Amino acid sequence: MKLIDRTASQLATLLQDGEVTRSEVVEAFLDRIDAVDESVAAFLHVTADRARRLARAADKAAEGGATPGGVPFALKDNMCTRGIPTTSGSRILEGYRPPYSATVASRLEDAGFILLGKTNLDEFAMGSSTENSGYFPTANPWDLRRVPGGSSGGSAAAVAAFEVPFALGSDTGGSIRQPASFCGVVGLKPTYGLVSRYGLVAFASSLDQIGPITRDVTDAAMVLNLIAGPDPLDSTSARVRAPDYTQALVPDVDGLVAGLPKELFGEGIDPEVKARVSEAAGVLGDLGVQVEECSLPHATYALDMYYIIAPAEASSNLARYDGTRYGFRYGVGESPAEGPARPEPGGEDPPPGLAAEAARPGPADLLEMYVETRRRGFGPEVKRRIMLGTYVLSAGYYDAYYLRAQKARTLLRQDFERAFSRYDFLISPTCPTVAFPLGEKVDDPLQMYLADLCTIPASLAGLPALSLPCGFSQGLPVGLQLMGPPFSEELLLRVGFAYEQRTDHHTKRPPLLGVKRR
Amino acid sequence: MTALTREEVRHIAHLARLAFEPDELDRFTTQLNAILQHVNRLGEVDTALASPTASVSAGRTTPLREDEPWEGLTREEALDSAPAADRGLFKVPRIVD
């Protein structure tokens, strides 16, 4: 068995036992990135030299006794990494090197895990296909002509293509689960507040949550162990003691009761997707889970709530990109639109221009600086969300849109509370369809938004949700979504583990055949 | 709710410190109206008795960390990424005459 075929947990054991060195593991994955990322385009920056250096140092330290960690990983490029480019998929942050690291990045590196690079995403995590990246689209390893999903498309594709054993994604309305589903890997969106958001580039602060994208449920539990828990640097991080999630990995679900919310099996859901999810529910039934149809009446309106609340929060969060403190400024260096097609390979040198010291004769006044910086630095989807958000928060429309959406959000939360008084967890498809062709929805924002139909309800209610591979349709992976009450990650992992023990969908490998993308 | 006009979209762009070319303005007006038409379905929901949810962690107590000083960014680190800096300050176009 090749090193890249091992899961993160298996690699951790091999490293712990001294069966392999960190350098060997790092080289194996860097070789794989070299071989396939030309086709998949999952990475915005590969931190090869730094990873090699860290691996060598850790190998040396390990000679004097076992040191933990050493497993390579990737981060979605909206998580700050000190001194390493962090673009959030936007030209407005081209060349930006944060002066601090996100808590999740520090926790993984402090545990000895080795960053291999930063993965592509829809600009500022706004999108469902990674086509909104300001740099280039990522391809789905199962069919390179199709999207990997989004916005954590780079992280999901990198894991699916065996370029890295695990990656972190962020999820605002489905951005971990939807790409995990499209790429046939495991994605967990934890309860809002379980994982610190410190150093995550903010999109919609009441919804954003970081979580693992892995090849199996065991790895999801292992990674969650490393990143969960309170953080004094994030006031929304929950003051709960995170348990050892690997203890939840027992294949015993006998006697649990699960609900199938009929609103998430209705209009717009592909019949084959429905069939795969029903089969998965059947497997859980065989394992002793009592499965019943249920209802979340307000889930029908979840998409509408989301496309008011998320843009409202985004319009406020993205006001900071004004060309003053960091990132691109109109009149300084190159305009993003004229910049290089993609960041330097390896990404360890800043692209020319943007780091220029002093302003050339640029904007005539502050307003022109703001407007010209933002119109050149942001892509169309980001502008659309800022416009929507600005409108729904503007005088005269606030009550009709934003306040109404927030009230409806309460009603949706109450639907879930009622459901969880009877059911231990809920089952639905992760996505209405399998991965769609590149370019198919890019000009129709509303069609793109519908890709998040099934993932948005748990986001609005702040609930944990796990996406698992549950079979194929037209040769493309289908995802099963399990949703639970707040802080029920152990239960979801247990159910996922039990399901995985009974099925082999998670062991299937993408062909990686087809056209080269760059 | 009535549809947004081109002029309203131009005004929202100004509020958001954005600007659009004429053809972009047409496209955004059409797209924003399509999205708003969809979300207007929320009018069907009876929200009269519901209180708004601003944050799902609102029910939990707001945590406070110990009020102890700690090392933040140095001035140099904070200015390091600035497009323009001068004498330890962020530099912007003249604001007052």
XYZ file of C-alpha atoms in Angstrom:
615
model
C 0.000 0.000 0.000
C 1.402 3.371 -1.009
C 1.719 6.096 1.619
C -0.790 8.356 -0.105
C -3.394 5.571 0.113
C -3.271 5.654 3.905
C -5.799 7.629 5.887
C -4.664 10.342 8.297
C -5.237 8.042 11.286
C -3.217 5.245 9.683
C -0.391 7.659 8.898
C -0.436 8.954 12.480
C 0.015 5.390 13.737
C 2.806 4.621 11.247
C 4.607 7.805 12.264
C 4.092 7.189 15.955
C 5.537 3.681 15.616
C 8.506 4.975 13.628
C 7.546 2.867 10.577
C 7.971 5.885 8.284
C 9.557 9.297 8.592
C 7.759 12.599 8.288
C 9.952 13.463 5.328
C 8.868 10.308 3.483
C 5.214 11.091 4.089
C 5.578 14.733 3.061
C 7.489 13.771 -0.111
C 4.867 11.187 -1.056
C 2.085 13.765 -0.964
C 4.168 16.501 -2.636
C 4.874 14.024 -5.451
C 1.175 13.340 -5.760
C 0.421 17.085 -5.893
C 3.050 17.430 -8.636
C 1.484 14.580 -10.570
C -2.192 15.502 -10.415
C -2.731 19.113 -9.366
C -2.139 20.262 -12.913
C -5.442 18.509 -13.668
C -7.337 19.072 -10.426
C -6.133 22.616 -9.594
C -7.014 22.235 -5.928
C -4.149 24.321 -4.551
C -3.622 28.075 -4.641
C -0.260 27.805 -2.847
C 1.848 24.751 -2.110
C 4.192 25.347 0.828
C 6.612 22.637 -0.261
C 9.884 24.047 1.069
C 8.431 24.925 4.430
C 6.800 21.481 4.749
C 10.092 19.741 3.926
C 11.920 21.862 6.475
C 9.363 21.121 9.202
C 9.382 17.414 8.366
C 13.185 17.204 8.552
C 13.256 19.041 11.878
C 10.540 16.805 13.337
C 12.303 13.653 12.093
C 15.453 14.829 13.792
C 13.597 15.522 17.031
C 11.939 12.096 16.818
C 15.320 10.360 16.896
C 15.441 11.226 20.579
C 12.031 9.638 21.194
C 8.592 9.576 19.614
C 6.959 12.909 18.769
C 3.296 13.079 17.886
C 1.816 14.394 14.679
C 3.594 14.634 11.358
C 0.545 14.019 9.183
C 0.324 16.515 6.304
C -2.789 18.612 5.786
C -4.148 21.500 3.731
C -6.135 24.555 4.730
C -8.787 26.346 2.751
C -7.222 29.643 1.794
C -9.598 31.704 3.951
C -7.759 30.594 7.097
C -4.933 32.917 8.039
C -1.414 31.500 8.113
C 1.314 33.741 9.460
C 3.725 34.747 6.704
C 2.063 32.437 4.156
C -0.209 33.851 1.429
C -3.891 33.942 2.387
C -6.090 35.178 -0.445
C -9.560 33.902 0.436
C -9.785 33.275 -3.310
C -9.929 37.014 -3.941
C -7.733 39.261 -6.046
C -8.235 41.937 -3.415
C -6.005 39.868 -1.080
C -3.454 38.836 -3.698
C -0.035 38.670 -2.069
C -1.407 39.227 1.437
C 0.602 37.481 4.144
C -1.186 37.646 7.479
C 0.795 38.679 10.567
C -0.934 35.945 12.616
C -2.365 32.436 12.216
C -5.917 31.210 12.657
C -6.443 29.220 15.864
C -7.142 26.050 13.837
C -3.848 26.443 11.959
C -1.906 26.980 15.189
C -3.571 24.016 16.874
C -2.735 21.636 14.036
C 0.838 22.863 13.726
C 1.355 22.868 17.494
C 0.277 19.205 17.449
C 3.038 18.525 14.918
C 0.883 18.304 11.792
C 2.479 19.683 8.639
C 0.821 22.213 6.330
C 1.232 21.313 2.658
C -0.625 24.266 1.229
C -3.693 26.432 0.868
C -6.640 25.298 -1.197
C -8.830 27.055 -3.717
C -12.302 28.358 -2.913
C -15.045 30.534 -4.268
C -14.031 34.128 -3.580
C -14.614 34.842 0.130
C -16.337 31.418 0.312
C -19.301 32.728 -1.720
C -20.376 30.036 -4.126
C -21.154 26.378 -4.633
C -18.722 25.386 -7.391
C -15.315 27.046 -6.760
C -15.816 28.735 -10.140
C -16.085 32.075 -8.342
C -12.421 31.853 -7.330
C -10.568 34.979 -8.384
C -7.749 32.752 -9.669
C -8.954 29.618 -11.475
C -11.647 26.955 -11.141
C -10.930 23.591 -9.494
C -11.989 20.334 -11.155
C -13.827 17.396 -9.652
C -11.443 14.404 -9.467
C -14.307 12.082 -10.446
C -14.859 13.948 -13.710
C -12.522 16.809 -14.524
C -15.207 18.514 -16.621
C -17.375 18.914 -13.542
C -17.244 21.216 -10.519
C -15.947 19.956 -7.166
C -18.668 21.903 -5.378
C -17.944 24.837 -3.162
C -16.981 26.877 -1.570
C -14.385 24.492 -0.040
C -13.948 22.853 -3.459
C -10.152 22.906 -3.315
C -10.063 21.158 0.068
C -12.571 18.476 -0.981
C -10.902 17.865 -4.362
C -7.426 17.677 -2.772
C -8.614 15.006 -0.316
C -10.538 13.098 -3.004
C -7.485 13.138 -5.316
C -5.182 11.826 -2.541
C -3.128 15.017 -2.682
C -3.430 15.363 1.077
C -4.816 13.006 3.749
C -7.127 15.660 5.193
C -8.006 19.323 4.860
C -10.043 21.904 6.681
C -12.961 23.657 5.066
C -15.360 26.334 6.233
C -19.128 26.076 6.000
C -21.556 29.000 5.936
C -24.487 27.460 4.057
C -23.020 24.089 3.063
C -19.474 24.886 1.969
C -17.911 21.857 3.704
C -20.717 19.345 3.139
C -21.670 20.147 -0.461
C -18.132 19.782 -1.917
C -17.540 16.710 0.275
C -20.675 15.222 -1.280
C -19.662 16.136 -4.856
C -16.145 14.727 -4.353
C -17.111 11.541 -2.510
C -15.387 12.345 0.795
C -16.488 12.959 4.392
C -17.282 16.518 5.519
C -18.319 17.617 8.986
C -19.784 21.009 9.833
C -19.598 21.210 13.620
C -22.092 22.992 15.879
C -21.736 26.762 15.619
C -19.145 27.725 18.237
C -17.466 24.325 18.664
C -14.453 25.336 16.553
C -12.814 28.754 16.893
C -13.307 31.176 13.996
C -10.314 33.301 15.020
C -8.304 33.935 11.870
C -11.043 32.720 9.514
C -11.722 35.422 6.932
C -15.258 36.463 7.871
C -18.142 35.939 5.442
C -21.336 35.652 7.548
C -20.314 35.639 11.185
C -23.477 34.091 12.632
C -23.133 31.100 10.267
C -19.418 30.522 9.516
C -17.910 27.390 11.022
C -14.679 25.471 10.333
C -14.610 21.686 10.049
C -12.719 18.670 8.689
C -12.840 17.175 5.190
C -11.473 13.622 5.321
C -11.550 10.256 3.581
C -13.425 8.508 6.376
C -15.335 9.106 9.607
C -12.435 7.949 11.798
C -10.283 10.745 10.393
C -13.086 13.271 10.890
C -13.153 12.358 14.597
C -9.368 12.555 14.854
C -9.227 15.998 13.227
C -12.166 17.315 15.255
C -10.271 16.310 18.412
C -7.478 18.637 17.357
C -9.520 21.707 16.423
C -12.561 21.681 18.753
C -12.765 23.525 22.035
C -12.966 26.989 23.540
C -10.736 29.821 22.347
C -10.362 33.069 24.297
C -9.738 34.809 20.953
C -13.261 34.044 19.637
C -16.113 35.327 21.795
C -18.576 33.043 19.970
C -16.552 29.929 20.692
C -18.623 27.771 23.017
C -17.326 27.201 26.524
C -17.857 23.473 26.333
C -15.228 20.870 26.979
C -14.735 18.893 23.792
C -14.760 15.134 24.405
C -12.464 12.591 22.730
C -14.458 12.094 19.534
C -12.602 8.919 18.598
C -14.308 7.271 21.602
C -17.604 7.718 19.739
C -16.472 5.412 16.941
C -18.424 2.326 17.939
C -20.678 0.632 15.381
C -23.711 0.494 17.633
C -26.795 2.452 16.623
C -29.440 -0.044 17.681
C -32.528 1.666 19.098
C -31.843 5.167 17.735
C -34.721 6.989 16.064
C -34.127 8.999 12.878
C -36.372 11.399 10.963
C -36.472 12.016 7.216
C -37.634 15.651 6.786
C -39.981 15.495 3.812
C -39.137 19.103 2.831
C -35.582 17.962 1.984
C -36.802 15.149 -0.273
C -39.171 17.246 -2.352
C -39.057 19.347 -5.473
C -35.654 19.767 -7.105
C -34.093 16.630 -5.627
C -32.778 14.269 -8.291
C -34.626 10.901 -8.143
C -31.369 8.912 -8.174
C -29.999 10.991 -5.302
C -33.218 10.327 -3.414
C -32.862 6.607 -4.157
C -29.278 6.444 -2.825
C -30.253 8.288 0.362
C -33.265 6.023 0.873
C -30.972 2.997 0.454
C -28.647 4.495 3.085
C -31.610 4.978 5.415
C -32.403 1.307 4.745
C -28.872 0.301 5.808
C -29.290 2.264 9.035
C -32.639 0.542 9.478
C -30.916 -2.846 9.173
C -28.519 -1.703 11.892
C -31.448 -1.112 14.233
C -32.284 2.555 13.637
C -35.994 3.278 13.547
C -36.508 5.577 10.532
C -39.661 7.692 10.055
C -40.739 10.556 7.827
C -40.953 13.893 9.628
C -41.444 17.576 8.838
C -39.514 20.821 9.210
C -42.226 23.128 7.865
C -40.044 26.247 7.607
C -37.164 24.448 5.858
C -39.009 25.252 2.626
C -38.065 28.889 3.233
C -34.514 28.319 4.479
C -32.904 29.353 1.189
C -34.818 32.641 1.260
C -33.777 33.389 4.848
C -30.193 32.534 4.007
C -29.989 34.805 0.960
C -31.051 37.725 3.125
C -29.062 36.994 6.290
C -25.766 35.831 4.752
C -25.431 38.749 2.287
C -26.428 41.209 5.029
C -23.624 39.983 7.254
C -21.238 39.784 4.285
C -21.894 43.372 3.214
C -20.879 44.484 6.679
C -17.860 42.153 7.005
C -16.495 43.028 3.578
C -16.589 46.773 4.243
C -13.068 46.322 5.625
C -11.646 45.788 2.129
C -11.131 49.444 1.370
C -7.480 49.495 0.327
C -6.265 51.123 3.531
C -4.652 48.544 5.809
C -3.873 45.495 3.668
C -4.600 43.959 0.321
C -4.933 45.636 -3.040
C -5.331 49.402 -3.380
C -6.230 51.101 -6.628
C -3.239 53.111 -7.787
C -0.665 50.972 -5.969
C 1.019 48.221 -7.962
C -0.869 46.341 -10.622
C -4.599 46.239 -10.847
C -5.781 42.696 -9.991
C -7.467 42.417 -13.363
C -4.099 42.924 -15.059
C -2.162 40.708 -12.661
C -0.695 37.280 -13.359
C -3.180 34.527 -14.199
C -2.401 32.665 -10.998
C -0.124 33.072 -7.994
C 3.467 31.972 -8.382
C 3.858 28.178 -8.234
C 4.891 27.334 -4.715
C 3.473 30.660 -3.675
C 6.301 31.547 -1.371
C 7.225 34.800 -3.064
C 4.836 37.720 -3.206
C 3.613 38.509 -6.694
C 5.262 41.621 -8.084
C 3.596 44.950 -7.735
C 1.094 44.695 -4.943
C 3.660 45.079 -2.185
C 4.832 48.408 -3.557
C 5.849 50.826 -0.839
C 4.451 54.185 -1.745
C 1.358 55.227 -3.613
C 1.876 56.259 -7.187
C -0.298 59.140 -8.317
C -3.530 57.240 -7.767
C -7.019 58.037 -6.590
C -7.921 61.714 -6.384
C -9.720 61.310 -3.074
C -10.719 58.759 -0.451
C -14.061 57.898 -2.058
C -12.406 57.160 -5.380
C -9.835 54.999 -3.585
C -12.587 52.956 -1.927
C -14.771 52.564 -4.995
C -12.004 51.818 -7.497
C -10.251 49.423 -5.087
C -13.446 47.462 -4.503
C -14.749 47.395 -8.064
C -11.397 46.066 -9.312
C -10.624 43.803 -6.374
C -13.953 41.967 -6.000
C -15.488 39.504 -8.483
C -19.132 39.517 -9.622
C -20.588 37.111 -7.017
C -19.030 39.015 -4.126
C -20.395 42.268 -5.543
C -23.820 40.668 -5.914
C -23.863 39.601 -2.262
C -22.598 42.970 -1.045
C -25.313 44.687 -3.097
C -28.039 42.366 -1.786
C -26.854 42.780 1.782
C -26.591 46.542 1.522
C -30.114 46.689 0.112
C -31.787 44.458 2.720
C -30.129 46.435 5.527
C -30.932 49.856 4.060
C -33.418 52.259 5.606
C -36.989 51.340 4.740
C -36.225 47.711 3.826
C -34.656 46.416 7.027
C -37.939 45.250 8.587
C -39.325 43.714 5.412
C -36.209 41.682 4.679
C -33.598 41.346 7.388
C -35.844 41.400 10.453
C -38.388 39.094 8.800
C -35.629 36.645 7.860
C -34.283 36.649 11.410
C -37.758 35.933 12.758
C -38.258 33.128 10.277
C -34.872 31.784 11.376
C -36.308 31.448 14.885
C -39.254 29.469 13.505
C -36.879 27.142 11.660
C -34.847 26.605 14.837
C -38.074 25.736 16.638
C -38.910 23.203 13.899
C -35.586 21.488 14.599
C -36.126 21.618 18.378
C -39.491 19.918 17.937
C -37.991 17.296 15.643
C -35.196 16.528 18.091
C -37.660 15.998 20.906
C -38.679 12.872 19.014
C -35.696 11.990 16.797
C -32.060 11.436 17.724
C -30.933 12.680 14.326
C -32.240 13.592 10.877
C -31.343 12.170 7.461
C -31.397 13.941 4.089
C -29.447 14.213 0.856
C -26.470 16.573 1.201
C -27.120 18.011 -2.269
C -30.088 17.930 -4.626
C -27.915 16.570 -7.462
C -24.508 15.106 -8.208
C -21.661 17.411 -9.356
C -22.748 19.546 -12.302
C -20.617 20.488 -15.351
C -18.202 23.415 -15.100
C -19.835 26.517 -16.541
C -23.394 25.197 -16.288
C -24.676 27.519 -13.545
C -22.052 30.213 -13.423
C -24.244 32.793 -15.176
C -27.378 31.977 -13.208
C -26.858 32.892 -9.540
C -30.263 31.644 -8.429
C -29.694 28.152 -9.911
C -26.308 28.060 -8.182
C -27.929 28.993 -4.855
C -30.320 26.048 -5.133
C -27.325 23.672 -4.828
C -27.370 24.501 -1.091
C -31.049 23.698 -0.569
C -30.446 20.783 1.813
C -27.441 22.125 3.716
C -28.709 25.610 4.578
C -31.309 24.609 7.226
C -28.707 23.142 9.634
C -26.502 26.204 9.045
C -29.242 28.653 9.991
C -29.999 26.639 13.135
C -26.291 26.337 14.028
C -26.509 22.538 14.107
C -23.827 19.936 13.408
C -24.171 18.012 10.154
C -22.078 15.274 8.589
C -21.907 14.399 4.896
C -20.903 10.843 3.981
C -20.457 9.096 0.628
C -23.535 6.886 0.093
C -23.171 5.611 -3.454
C -23.100 6.844 -7.024
C -25.321 8.209 -9.742
C -23.991 8.390 -13.320
C -20.583 7.423 -11.896
C -20.544 10.455 -9.601
C -20.634 10.401 -5.797
C -23.843 11.032 -3.848
C -23.743 12.413 -0.300
C -25.823 11.445 2.725
C -26.402 14.190 5.300
C -26.898 13.448 9.006
C -28.024 16.370 11.193
C -28.210 16.403 14.979
C -29.004 18.691 17.912
C -26.338 21.169 19.113
C -23.110 19.456 20.223
C -24.241 16.002 19.064
C -21.047 15.442 17.008
C -20.333 12.213 18.907
C -23.703 10.774 17.917
C -23.312 11.798 14.251
C -19.808 10.301 14.125
C -21.079 7.090 15.709
C -23.894 6.763 13.169
C -21.499 7.641 10.334
C -18.975 5.094 11.580
C -21.610 2.365 11.864
C -22.788 3.148 8.316
C -19.241 3.131 6.980
C -18.540 -0.273 8.563
C -21.485 -1.698 6.627
C -20.710 -0.092 3.240
C -17.716 0.438 0.970
C -18.640 3.722 -0.762
C -15.882 5.605 1.072
C -13.220 3.241 -0.310
C -13.988 3.982 -3.984
C -11.339 5.978 -5.834
C -11.803 8.602 -8.534
C -10.342 7.783 -11.955
C -8.650 11.193 -12.396
C -8.844 10.770 -16.131
C -9.748 13.342 -18.695
C -8.709 16.781 -19.765
C -5.887 18.766 -18.222
C -7.028 22.041 -16.830
C -3.887 24.108 -16.766
C -42.501 44.306 -3.221
C -41.860 46.336 -6.361
C -38.850 45.626 -8.529
C -35.599 47.540 -8.101
C -34.917 50.134 -10.771
C -31.580 50.768 -12.393
C -31.309 54.050 -10.476
C -31.927 52.300 -7.153
C -29.228 49.770 -7.971
C -26.853 52.627 -8.737
C -27.711 54.175 -5.357
C -27.132 50.870 -3.492
C -23.778 50.577 -5.268
C -22.848 53.992 -3.938
C -23.823 52.990 -0.391
C -21.662 49.865 -0.755
C -18.741 51.836 -2.235
C -19.040 49.996 -5.531
C -19.630 51.241 -9.063
C -20.761 49.534 -12.254
C -20.413 50.084 -15.980
C -23.759 50.621 -17.750
C -23.966 47.007 -19.015
C -23.014 45.644 -15.597
C -25.709 47.817 -14.045
C -28.311 46.262 -16.341
C -27.144 42.750 -15.498
C -27.057 43.380 -11.755
C -30.514 44.950 -11.815
C -31.945 41.866 -13.545
C -30.103 39.405 -11.281
C -30.884 41.215 -8.025
C -34.554 41.368 -8.971
C -34.608 37.634 -9.710
C -33.075 36.869 -6.304
C -35.368 39.298 -4.472
C -38.389 37.837 -6.201
C -37.399 34.419 -4.849
C -36.742 35.581 -1.275
C -39.991 37.533 -1.255
C -41.656 34.148 -0.669
C -40.773 34.793 2.974
C -43.833 37.040 3.001
C -45.877 33.823 3.200
C -44.402 32.999 6.617
C -46.329 34.234 9.642
C -43.603 35.790 11.761
C -45.885 37.902 13.948
C -45.128 36.025 17.163
C -41.483 35.138 16.512
C -38.563 36.956 18.063
C -35.554 37.463 15.770
C -32.503 35.182 15.883
C -29.358 37.255 15.473
C -27.031 34.525 16.671
C -27.557 30.878 17.515
C -25.227 31.240 20.486
C -27.332 34.059 21.953
C -28.898 31.722 24.505
C -25.527 30.781 25.885
C -23.873 33.158 28.308
C -21.431 35.621 26.813
C -17.989 34.481 27.856
C -15.440 36.929 29.149
C -11.779 36.111 29.257
C -9.508 37.238 32.082
C -8.590 40.897 31.664
C -4.896 40.281 31.324
C -2.591 42.098 28.912
C -1.010 40.025 26.174
C 1.242 40.654 23.228
C -0.638 41.980 20.216
C 0.818 42.857 16.830
C 3.729 45.249 16.789
C 3.306 48.504 14.882
C 5.635 47.170 12.192
C 3.625 43.960 11.823
C 0.371 45.891 11.597
C 1.747 48.192 8.908
C 3.638 45.514 7.015
C 0.752 44.678 4.665
C -0.377 48.262 4.117
C -0.532 49.393 0.487
C 0.983 52.689 1.659
C 2.479 53.648 4.993
C 4.425 56.653 6.165
C 6.133 57.399 9.488
C 4.382 54.561 11.270
C 0.940 55.410 9.933
C -1.405 54.132 7.211
C -1.247 56.576 4.330
C -4.414 57.553 2.399
C -5.323 60.330 -0.027
C -5.816 63.743 1.538
C -9.089 63.908 3.474
C -9.155 67.560 4.654
C -7.905 70.533 2.727
